[in-house]
CSV table of N, CA and C in Angstrom, one decimal:
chain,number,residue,atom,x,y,z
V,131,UNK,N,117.1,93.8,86.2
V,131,UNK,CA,117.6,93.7,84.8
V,131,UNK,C,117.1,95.0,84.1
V,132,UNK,N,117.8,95.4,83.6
V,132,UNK,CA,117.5,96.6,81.9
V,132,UNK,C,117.3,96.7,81.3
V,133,UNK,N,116.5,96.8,80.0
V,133,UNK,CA,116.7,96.9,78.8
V,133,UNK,C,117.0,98.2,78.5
V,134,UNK,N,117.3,98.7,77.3
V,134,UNK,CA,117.6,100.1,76.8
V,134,UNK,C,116.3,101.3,76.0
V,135,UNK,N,115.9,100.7,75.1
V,135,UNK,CA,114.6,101.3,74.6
V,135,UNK,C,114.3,102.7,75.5
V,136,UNK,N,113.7,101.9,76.6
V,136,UNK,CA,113.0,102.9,77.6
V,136,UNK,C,114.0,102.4,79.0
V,137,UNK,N,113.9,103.4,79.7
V,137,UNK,CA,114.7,103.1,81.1
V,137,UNK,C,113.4,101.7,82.3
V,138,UNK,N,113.5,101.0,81.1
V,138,UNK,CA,112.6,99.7,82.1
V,138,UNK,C,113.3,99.0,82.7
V,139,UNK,N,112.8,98.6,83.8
V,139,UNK,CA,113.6,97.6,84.8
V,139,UNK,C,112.4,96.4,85.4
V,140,UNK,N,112.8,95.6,85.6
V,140,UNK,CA,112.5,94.1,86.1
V,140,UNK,C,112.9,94.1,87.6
V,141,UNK,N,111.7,94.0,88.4
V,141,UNK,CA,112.5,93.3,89.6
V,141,UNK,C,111.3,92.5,90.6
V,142,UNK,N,111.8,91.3,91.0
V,142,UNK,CA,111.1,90.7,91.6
V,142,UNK,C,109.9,91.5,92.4
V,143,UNK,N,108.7,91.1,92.3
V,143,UNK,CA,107.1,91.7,92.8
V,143,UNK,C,108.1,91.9,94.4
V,144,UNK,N,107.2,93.2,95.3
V,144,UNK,CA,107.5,93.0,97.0
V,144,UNK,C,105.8,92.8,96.9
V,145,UNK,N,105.8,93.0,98.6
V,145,UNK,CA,104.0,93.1,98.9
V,145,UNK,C,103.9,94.2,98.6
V,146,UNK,N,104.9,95.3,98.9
V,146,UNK,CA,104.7,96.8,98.8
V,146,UNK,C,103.7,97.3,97.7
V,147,UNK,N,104.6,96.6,96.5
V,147,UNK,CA,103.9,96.5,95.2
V,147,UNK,C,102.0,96.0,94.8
V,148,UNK,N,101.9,95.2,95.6
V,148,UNK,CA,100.6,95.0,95.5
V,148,UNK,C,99.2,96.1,95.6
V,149,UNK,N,99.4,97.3,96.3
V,149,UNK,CA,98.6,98.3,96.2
V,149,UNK,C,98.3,98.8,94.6
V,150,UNK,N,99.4,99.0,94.2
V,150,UNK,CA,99.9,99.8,92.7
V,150,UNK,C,99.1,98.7,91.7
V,151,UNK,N,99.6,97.4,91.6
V,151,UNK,CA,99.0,96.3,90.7
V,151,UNK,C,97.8,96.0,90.7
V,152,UNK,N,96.8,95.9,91.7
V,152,UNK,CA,95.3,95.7,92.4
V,152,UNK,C,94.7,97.2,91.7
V,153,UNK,N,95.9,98.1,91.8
V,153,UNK,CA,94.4,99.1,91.0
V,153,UNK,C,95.0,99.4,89.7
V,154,UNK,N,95.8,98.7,89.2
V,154,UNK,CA,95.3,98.1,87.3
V,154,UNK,C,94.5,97.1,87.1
V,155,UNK,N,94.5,96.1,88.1
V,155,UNK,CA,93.1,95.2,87.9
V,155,UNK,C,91.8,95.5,87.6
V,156,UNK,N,91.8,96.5,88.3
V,156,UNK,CA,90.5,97.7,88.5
V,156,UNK,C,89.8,98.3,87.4
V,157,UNK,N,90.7,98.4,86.4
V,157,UNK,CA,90.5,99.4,85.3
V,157,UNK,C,89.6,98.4,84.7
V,158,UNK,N,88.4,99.3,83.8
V,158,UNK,CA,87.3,97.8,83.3
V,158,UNK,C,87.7,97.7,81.7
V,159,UNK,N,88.5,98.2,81.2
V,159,UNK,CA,88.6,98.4,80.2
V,159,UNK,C,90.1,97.4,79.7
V,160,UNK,N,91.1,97.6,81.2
V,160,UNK,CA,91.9,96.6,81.1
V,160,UNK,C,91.4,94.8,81.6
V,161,UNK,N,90.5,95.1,82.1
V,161,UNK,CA,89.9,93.8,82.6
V,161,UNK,C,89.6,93.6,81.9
V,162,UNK,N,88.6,94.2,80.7
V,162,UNK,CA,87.8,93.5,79.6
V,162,UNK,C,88.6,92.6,78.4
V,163,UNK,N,89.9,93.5,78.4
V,163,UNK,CA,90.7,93.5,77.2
V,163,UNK,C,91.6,92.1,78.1
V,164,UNK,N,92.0,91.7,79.0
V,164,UNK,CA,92.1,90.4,79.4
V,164,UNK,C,91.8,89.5,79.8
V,165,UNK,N,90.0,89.6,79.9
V,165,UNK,CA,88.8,89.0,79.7
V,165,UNK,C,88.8,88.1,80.9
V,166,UNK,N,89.9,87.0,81.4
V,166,UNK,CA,90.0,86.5,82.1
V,166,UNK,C,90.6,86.5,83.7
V,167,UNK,N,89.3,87.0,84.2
V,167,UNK,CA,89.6,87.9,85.8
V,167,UNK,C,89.0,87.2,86.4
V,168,UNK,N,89.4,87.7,87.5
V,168,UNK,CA,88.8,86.9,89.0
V,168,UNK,C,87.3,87.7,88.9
V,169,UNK,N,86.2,87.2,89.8
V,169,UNK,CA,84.9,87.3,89.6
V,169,UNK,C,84.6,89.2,90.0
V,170,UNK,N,85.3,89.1,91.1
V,170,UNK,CA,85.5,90.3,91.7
V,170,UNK,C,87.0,90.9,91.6
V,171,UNK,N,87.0,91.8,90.7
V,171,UNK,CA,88.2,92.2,90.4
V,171,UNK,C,88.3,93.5,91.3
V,172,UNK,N,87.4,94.0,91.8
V,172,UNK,CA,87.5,95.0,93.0
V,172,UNK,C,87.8,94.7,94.4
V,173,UNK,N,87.9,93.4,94.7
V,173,UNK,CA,87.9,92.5,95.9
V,173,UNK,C,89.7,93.0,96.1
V,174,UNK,N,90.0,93.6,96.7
V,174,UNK,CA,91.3,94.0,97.4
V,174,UNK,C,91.6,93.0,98.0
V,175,UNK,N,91.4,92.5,99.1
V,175,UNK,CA,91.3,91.4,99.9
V,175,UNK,C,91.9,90.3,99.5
V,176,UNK,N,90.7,89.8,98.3
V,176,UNK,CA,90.8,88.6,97.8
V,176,UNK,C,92.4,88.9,97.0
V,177,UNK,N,92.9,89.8,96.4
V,177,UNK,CA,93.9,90.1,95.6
V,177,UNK,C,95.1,90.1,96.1
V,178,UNK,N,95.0,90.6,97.7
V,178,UNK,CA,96.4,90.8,98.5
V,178,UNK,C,96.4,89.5,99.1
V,179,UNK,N,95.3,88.5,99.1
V,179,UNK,CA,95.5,87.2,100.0
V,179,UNK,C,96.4,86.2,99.0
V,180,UNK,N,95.7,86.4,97.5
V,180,UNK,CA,96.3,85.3,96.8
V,180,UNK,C,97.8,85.6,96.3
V,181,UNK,N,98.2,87.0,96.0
V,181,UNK,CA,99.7,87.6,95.4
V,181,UNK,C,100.1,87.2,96.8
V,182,UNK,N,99.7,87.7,97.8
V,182,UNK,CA,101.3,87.2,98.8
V,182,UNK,C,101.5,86.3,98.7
V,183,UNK,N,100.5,85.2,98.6
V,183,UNK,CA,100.9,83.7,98.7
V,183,UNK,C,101.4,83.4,97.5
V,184,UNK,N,101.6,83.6,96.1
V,184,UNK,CA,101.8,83.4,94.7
V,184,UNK,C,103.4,84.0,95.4
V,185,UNK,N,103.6,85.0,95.9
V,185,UNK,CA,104.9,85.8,96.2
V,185,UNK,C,105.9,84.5,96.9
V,186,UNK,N,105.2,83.7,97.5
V,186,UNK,CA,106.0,82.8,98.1
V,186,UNK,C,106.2,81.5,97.9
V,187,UNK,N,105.6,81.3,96.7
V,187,UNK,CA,105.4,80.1,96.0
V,187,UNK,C,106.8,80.1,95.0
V,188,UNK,N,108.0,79.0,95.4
V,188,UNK,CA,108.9,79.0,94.1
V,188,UNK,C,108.6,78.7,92.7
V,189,UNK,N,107.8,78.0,92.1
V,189,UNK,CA,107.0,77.9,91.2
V,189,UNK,C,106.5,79.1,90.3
V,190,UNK,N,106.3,80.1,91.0
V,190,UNK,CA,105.7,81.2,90.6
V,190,UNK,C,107.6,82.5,90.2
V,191,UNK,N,107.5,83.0,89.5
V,191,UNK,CA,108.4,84.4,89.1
V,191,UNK,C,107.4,85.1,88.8
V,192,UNK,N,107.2,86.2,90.0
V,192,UNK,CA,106.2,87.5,89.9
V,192,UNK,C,107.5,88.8,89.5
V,193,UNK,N,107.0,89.4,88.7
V,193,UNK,CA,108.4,90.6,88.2
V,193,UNK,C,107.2,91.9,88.0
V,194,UNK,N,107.8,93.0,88.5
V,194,UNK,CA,107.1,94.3,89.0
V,194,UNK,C,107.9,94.9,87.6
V,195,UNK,N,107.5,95.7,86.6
V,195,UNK,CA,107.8,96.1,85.3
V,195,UNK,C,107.9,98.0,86.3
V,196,UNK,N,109.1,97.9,86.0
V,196,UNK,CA,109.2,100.2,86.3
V,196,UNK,C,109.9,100.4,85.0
V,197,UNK,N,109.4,101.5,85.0
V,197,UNK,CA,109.8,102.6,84.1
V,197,UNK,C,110.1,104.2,84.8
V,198,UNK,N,111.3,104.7,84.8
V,198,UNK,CA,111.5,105.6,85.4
V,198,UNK,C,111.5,105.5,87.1
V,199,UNK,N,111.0,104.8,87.2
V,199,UNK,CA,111.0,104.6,89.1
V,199,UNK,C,109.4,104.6,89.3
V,200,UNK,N,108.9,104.1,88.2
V,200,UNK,CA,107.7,104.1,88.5
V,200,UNK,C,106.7,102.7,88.4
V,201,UNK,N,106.4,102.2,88.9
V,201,UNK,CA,105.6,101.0,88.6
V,201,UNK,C,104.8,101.2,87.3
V,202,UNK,N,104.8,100.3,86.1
V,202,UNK,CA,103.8,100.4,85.3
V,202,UNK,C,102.7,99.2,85.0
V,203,UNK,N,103.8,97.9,85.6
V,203,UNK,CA,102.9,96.5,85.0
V,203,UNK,C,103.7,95.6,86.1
V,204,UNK,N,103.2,94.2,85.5
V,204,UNK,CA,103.7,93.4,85.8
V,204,UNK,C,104.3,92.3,84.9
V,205,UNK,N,104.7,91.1,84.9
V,205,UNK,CA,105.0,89.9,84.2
V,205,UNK,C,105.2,89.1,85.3
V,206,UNK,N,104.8,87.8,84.8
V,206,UNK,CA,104.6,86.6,85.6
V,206,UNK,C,104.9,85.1,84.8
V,207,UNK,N,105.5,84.5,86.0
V,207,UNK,CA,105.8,83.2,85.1
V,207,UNK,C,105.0,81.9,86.1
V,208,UNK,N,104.2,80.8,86.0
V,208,UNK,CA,103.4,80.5,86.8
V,208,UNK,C,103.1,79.1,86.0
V,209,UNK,N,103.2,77.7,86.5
V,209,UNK,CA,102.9,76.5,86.1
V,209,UNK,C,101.4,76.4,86.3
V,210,UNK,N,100.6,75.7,85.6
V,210,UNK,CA,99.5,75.6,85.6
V,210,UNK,C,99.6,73.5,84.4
V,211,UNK,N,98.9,73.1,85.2
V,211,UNK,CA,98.6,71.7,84.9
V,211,UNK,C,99.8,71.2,84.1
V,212,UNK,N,101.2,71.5,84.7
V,212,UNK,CA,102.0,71.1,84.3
V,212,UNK,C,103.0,71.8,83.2
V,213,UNK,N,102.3,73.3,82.9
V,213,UNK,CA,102.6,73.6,81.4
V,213,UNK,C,103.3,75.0,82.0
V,214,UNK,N,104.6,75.8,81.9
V,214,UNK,CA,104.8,76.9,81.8
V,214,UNK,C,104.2,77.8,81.3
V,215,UNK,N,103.1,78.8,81.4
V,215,UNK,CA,102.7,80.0,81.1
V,215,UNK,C,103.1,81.2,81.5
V,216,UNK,N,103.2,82.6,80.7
V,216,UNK,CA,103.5,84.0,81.4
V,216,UNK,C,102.5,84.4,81.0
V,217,UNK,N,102.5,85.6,81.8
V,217,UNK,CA,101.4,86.5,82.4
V,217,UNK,C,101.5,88.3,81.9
V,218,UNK,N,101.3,88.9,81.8
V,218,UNK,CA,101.7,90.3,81.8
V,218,UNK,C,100.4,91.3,82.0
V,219,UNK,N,100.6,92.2,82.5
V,219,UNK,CA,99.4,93.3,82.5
V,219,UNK,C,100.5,94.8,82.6
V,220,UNK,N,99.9,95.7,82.0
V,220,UNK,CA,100.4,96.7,81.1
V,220,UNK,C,99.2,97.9,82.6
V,221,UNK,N,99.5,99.1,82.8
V,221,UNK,CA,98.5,99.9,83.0
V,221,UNK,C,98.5,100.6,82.3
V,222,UNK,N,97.1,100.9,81.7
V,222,UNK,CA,96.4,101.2,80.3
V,222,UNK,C,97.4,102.1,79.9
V,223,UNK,N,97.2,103.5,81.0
V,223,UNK,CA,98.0,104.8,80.8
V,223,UNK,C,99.5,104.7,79.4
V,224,UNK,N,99.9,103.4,79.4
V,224,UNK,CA,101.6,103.3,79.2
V,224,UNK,C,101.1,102.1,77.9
V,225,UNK,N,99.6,101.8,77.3
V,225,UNK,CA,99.7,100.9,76.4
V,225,UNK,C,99.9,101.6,75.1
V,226,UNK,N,100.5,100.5,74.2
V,226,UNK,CA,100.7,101.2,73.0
V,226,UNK,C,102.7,101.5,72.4
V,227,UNK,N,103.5,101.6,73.8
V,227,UNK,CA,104.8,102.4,73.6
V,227,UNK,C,105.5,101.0,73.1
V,228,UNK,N,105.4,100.2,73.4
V,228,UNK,CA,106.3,99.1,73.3
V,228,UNK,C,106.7,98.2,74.4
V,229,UNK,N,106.0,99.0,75.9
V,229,UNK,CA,106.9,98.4,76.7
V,229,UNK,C,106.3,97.3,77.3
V,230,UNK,N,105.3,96.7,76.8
V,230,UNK,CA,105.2,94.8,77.2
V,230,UNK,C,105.8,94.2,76.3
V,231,UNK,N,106.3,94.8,75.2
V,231,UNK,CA,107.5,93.6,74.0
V,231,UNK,C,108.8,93.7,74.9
V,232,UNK,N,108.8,95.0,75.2
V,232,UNK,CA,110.6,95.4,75.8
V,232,UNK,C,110.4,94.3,77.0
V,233,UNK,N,109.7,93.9,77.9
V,233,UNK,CA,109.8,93.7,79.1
V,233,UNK,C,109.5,92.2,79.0
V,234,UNK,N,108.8,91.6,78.0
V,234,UNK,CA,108.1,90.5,77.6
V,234,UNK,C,109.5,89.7,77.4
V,235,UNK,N,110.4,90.3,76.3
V,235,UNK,CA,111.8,90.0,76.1
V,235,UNK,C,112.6,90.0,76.9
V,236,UNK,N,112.5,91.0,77.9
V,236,UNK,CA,113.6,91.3,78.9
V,236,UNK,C,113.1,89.4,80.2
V,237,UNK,N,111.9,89.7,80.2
V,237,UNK,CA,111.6,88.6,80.7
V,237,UNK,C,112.2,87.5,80.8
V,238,UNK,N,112.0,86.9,79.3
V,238,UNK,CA,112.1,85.8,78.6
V,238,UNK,C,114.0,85.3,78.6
V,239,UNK,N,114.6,86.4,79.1
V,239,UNK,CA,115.6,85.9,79.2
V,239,UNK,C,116.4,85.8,80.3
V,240,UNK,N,115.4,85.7,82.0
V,240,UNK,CA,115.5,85.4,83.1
V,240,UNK,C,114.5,83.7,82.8
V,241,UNK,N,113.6,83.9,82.4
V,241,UNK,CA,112.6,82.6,82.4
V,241,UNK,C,113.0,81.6,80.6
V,242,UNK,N,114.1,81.0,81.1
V,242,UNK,CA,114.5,80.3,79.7
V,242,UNK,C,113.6,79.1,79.8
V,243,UNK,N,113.0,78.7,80.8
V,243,UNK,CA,112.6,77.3,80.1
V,243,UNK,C,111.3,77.3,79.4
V,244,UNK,N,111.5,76.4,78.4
V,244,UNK,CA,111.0,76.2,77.0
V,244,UNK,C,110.4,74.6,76.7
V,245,UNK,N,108.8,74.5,76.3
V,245,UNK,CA,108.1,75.6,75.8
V,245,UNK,C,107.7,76.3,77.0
V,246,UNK,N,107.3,77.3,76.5
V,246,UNK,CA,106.4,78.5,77.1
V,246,UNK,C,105.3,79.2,76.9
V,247,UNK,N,103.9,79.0,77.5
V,247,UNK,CA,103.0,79.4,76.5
V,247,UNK,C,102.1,80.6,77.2
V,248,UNK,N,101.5,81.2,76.2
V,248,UNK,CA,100.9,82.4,76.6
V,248,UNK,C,99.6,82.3,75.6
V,249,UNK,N,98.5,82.9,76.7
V,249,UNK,CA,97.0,82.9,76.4
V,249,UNK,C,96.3,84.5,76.1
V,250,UNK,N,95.5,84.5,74.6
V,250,UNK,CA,95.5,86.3,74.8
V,250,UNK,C,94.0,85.9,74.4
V,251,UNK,N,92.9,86.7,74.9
V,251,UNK,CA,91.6,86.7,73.8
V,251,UNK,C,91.5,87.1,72.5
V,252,UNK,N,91.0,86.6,71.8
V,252,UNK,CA,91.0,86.4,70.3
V,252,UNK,C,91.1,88.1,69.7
V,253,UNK,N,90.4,89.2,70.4
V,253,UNK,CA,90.0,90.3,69.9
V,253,UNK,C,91.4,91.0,70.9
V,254,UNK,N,92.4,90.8,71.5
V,254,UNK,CA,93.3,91.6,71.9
V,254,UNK,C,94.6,91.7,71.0
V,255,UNK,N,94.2,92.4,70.1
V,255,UNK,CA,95.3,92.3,69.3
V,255,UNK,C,96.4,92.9,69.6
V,256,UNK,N,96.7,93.9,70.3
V,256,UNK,CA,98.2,94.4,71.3
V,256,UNK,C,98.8,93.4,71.9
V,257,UNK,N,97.8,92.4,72.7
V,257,UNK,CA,98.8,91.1,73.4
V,257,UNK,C,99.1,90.2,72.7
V,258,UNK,N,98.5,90.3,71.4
V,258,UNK,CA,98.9,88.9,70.7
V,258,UNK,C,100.2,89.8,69.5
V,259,UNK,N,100.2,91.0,69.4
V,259,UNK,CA,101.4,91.6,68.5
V,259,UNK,C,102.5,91.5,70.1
V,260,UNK,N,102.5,91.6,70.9
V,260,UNK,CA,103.7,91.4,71.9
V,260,UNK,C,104.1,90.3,71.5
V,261,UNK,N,103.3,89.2,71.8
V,261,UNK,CA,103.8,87.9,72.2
V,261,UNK,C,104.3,87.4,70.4
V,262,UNK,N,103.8,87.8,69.3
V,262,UNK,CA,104.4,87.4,68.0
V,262,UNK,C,105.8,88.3,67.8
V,263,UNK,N,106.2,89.1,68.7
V,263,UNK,CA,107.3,90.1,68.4
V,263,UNK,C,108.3,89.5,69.1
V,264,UNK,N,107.5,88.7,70.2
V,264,UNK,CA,108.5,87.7,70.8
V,264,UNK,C,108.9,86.9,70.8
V,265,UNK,N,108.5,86.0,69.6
V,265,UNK,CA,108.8,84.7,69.1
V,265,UNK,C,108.2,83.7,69.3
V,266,UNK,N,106.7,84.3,69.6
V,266,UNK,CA,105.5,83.4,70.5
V,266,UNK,C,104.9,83.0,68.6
V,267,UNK,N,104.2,81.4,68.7
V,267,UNK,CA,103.6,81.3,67.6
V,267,UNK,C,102.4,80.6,67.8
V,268,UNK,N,101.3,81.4,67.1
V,268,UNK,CA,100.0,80.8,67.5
V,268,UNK,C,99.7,79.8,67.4
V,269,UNK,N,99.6,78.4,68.3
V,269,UNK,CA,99.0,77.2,68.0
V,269,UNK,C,98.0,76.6,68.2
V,270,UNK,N,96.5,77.2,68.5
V,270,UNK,CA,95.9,76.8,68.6
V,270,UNK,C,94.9,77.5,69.7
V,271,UNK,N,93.8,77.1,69.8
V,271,UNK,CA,92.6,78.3,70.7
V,271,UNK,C,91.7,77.0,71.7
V,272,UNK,N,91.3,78.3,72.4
V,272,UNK,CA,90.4,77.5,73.9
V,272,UNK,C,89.2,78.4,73.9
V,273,UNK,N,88.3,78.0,74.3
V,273,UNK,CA,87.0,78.4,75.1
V,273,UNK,C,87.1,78.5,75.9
V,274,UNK,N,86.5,79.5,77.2
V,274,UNK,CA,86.6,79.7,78.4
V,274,UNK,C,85.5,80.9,79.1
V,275,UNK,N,85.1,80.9,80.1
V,275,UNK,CA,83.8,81.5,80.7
V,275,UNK,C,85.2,82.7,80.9
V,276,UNK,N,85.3,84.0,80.4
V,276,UNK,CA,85.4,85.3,81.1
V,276,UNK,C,84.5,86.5,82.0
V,277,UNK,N,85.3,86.3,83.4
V,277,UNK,CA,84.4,86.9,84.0
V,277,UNK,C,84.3,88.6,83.6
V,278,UNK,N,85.1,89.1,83.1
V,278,UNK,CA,85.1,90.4,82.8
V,278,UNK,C,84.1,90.9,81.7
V,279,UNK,N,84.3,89.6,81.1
V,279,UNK,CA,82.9,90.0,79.6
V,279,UNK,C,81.8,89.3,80.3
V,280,UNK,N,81.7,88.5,81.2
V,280,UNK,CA,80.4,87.4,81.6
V,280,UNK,C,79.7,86.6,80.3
V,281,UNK,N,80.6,86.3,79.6
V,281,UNK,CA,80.5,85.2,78.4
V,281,UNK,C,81.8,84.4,78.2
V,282,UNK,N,81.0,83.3,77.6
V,282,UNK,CA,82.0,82.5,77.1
V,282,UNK,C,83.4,83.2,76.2
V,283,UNK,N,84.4,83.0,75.6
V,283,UNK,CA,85.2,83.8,75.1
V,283,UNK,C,86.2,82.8,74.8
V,284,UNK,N,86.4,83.2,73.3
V,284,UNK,CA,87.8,82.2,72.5
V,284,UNK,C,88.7,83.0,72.9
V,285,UNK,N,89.9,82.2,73.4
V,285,UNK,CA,91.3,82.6,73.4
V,285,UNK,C,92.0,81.7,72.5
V,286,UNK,N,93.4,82.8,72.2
V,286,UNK,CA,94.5,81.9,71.2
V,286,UNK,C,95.6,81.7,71.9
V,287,UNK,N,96.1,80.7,72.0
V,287,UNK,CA,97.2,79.7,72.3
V,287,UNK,C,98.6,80.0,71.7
V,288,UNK,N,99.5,81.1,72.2
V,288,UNK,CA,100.7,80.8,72.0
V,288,UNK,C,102.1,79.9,72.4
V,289,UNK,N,102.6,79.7,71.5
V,289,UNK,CA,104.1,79.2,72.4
V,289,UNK,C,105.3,79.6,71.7
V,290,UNK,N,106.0,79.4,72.9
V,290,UNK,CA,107.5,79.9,72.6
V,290,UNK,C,108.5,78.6,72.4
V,291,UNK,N,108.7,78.2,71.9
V,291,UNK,CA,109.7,76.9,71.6
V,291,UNK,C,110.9,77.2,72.2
């Protein structure tokens, strides 16, 4: 799928993709700013064992975000305790242009079902301007141990109706 803005495209995650994605995880600055990472965000291993298997889980819509022919991010759609959540990660290089709103939306209208909710830390205000550009509305916040900060850490609660 397309949008216009920027020559972005959506297309289902391969494994291929998982080298490119694992070293945005890496970045500590994008880890911090999504606070909620696996313990070892360096752990290659652990990252290519769990995405292949997420790859093959119908439950799961893993979407590889290009621009130009280039991998930049991801988006993800993924059930958790019953509740539809998405996912997104941006690589830093490309934060700022627009293109997790463009793609957030481009998303949202492969993944219609509603609600839909998305989780950002309190102090990331780029993810929480995407998700309000998207029609995401804040209802409410969680506590949670982030491993990337190694503290507790308030997140806000969006949904998409």
């Amino acid at each position: 799928m397309t949008n216009n803005k920027f020559d972005i495209k959506l297309r289902p995650t391969e494994i291929v993709d998982l080298d490119t994605l694992f070293q945005f995880q890496t970045d500590k600055e994008g880890g911090y700013m999504a606070a909620f990472m696996p313990k070892d965000p360096t752990d290659k291993k652990a990252y290519i064992e769990k995405y292949t298997k997420l790859l093959g889980d119908p439950t799961v819509n893993n979407q590889t975000i290009i621009l130009d022919n280039k991998i930049v991010g991801s988006i993800a759609k993924f059930i958790i305790q019953g509740d539809t959540e998405i996912t997104y990660w941006i690589d830093r290089n490309f934060w700022g242009k627009g293109i997790a709103t463009q793609a957030l939306k481009t998303f949202l209208t492969i993944e219609t079902v509603r609600p839909i909710w998305g989780r950002v830390a309190f102090d990331n205000f780029g993810s929480q301007k995407v998700l309000e550009k998207c029609g995401f509305d804040k209802i409410g916040t969680d506590k949670g141990f982030a491993n990337a900060r190694q503290e507790e850490t308030e997140e806000f609660i969006y949904q998409l109706t």
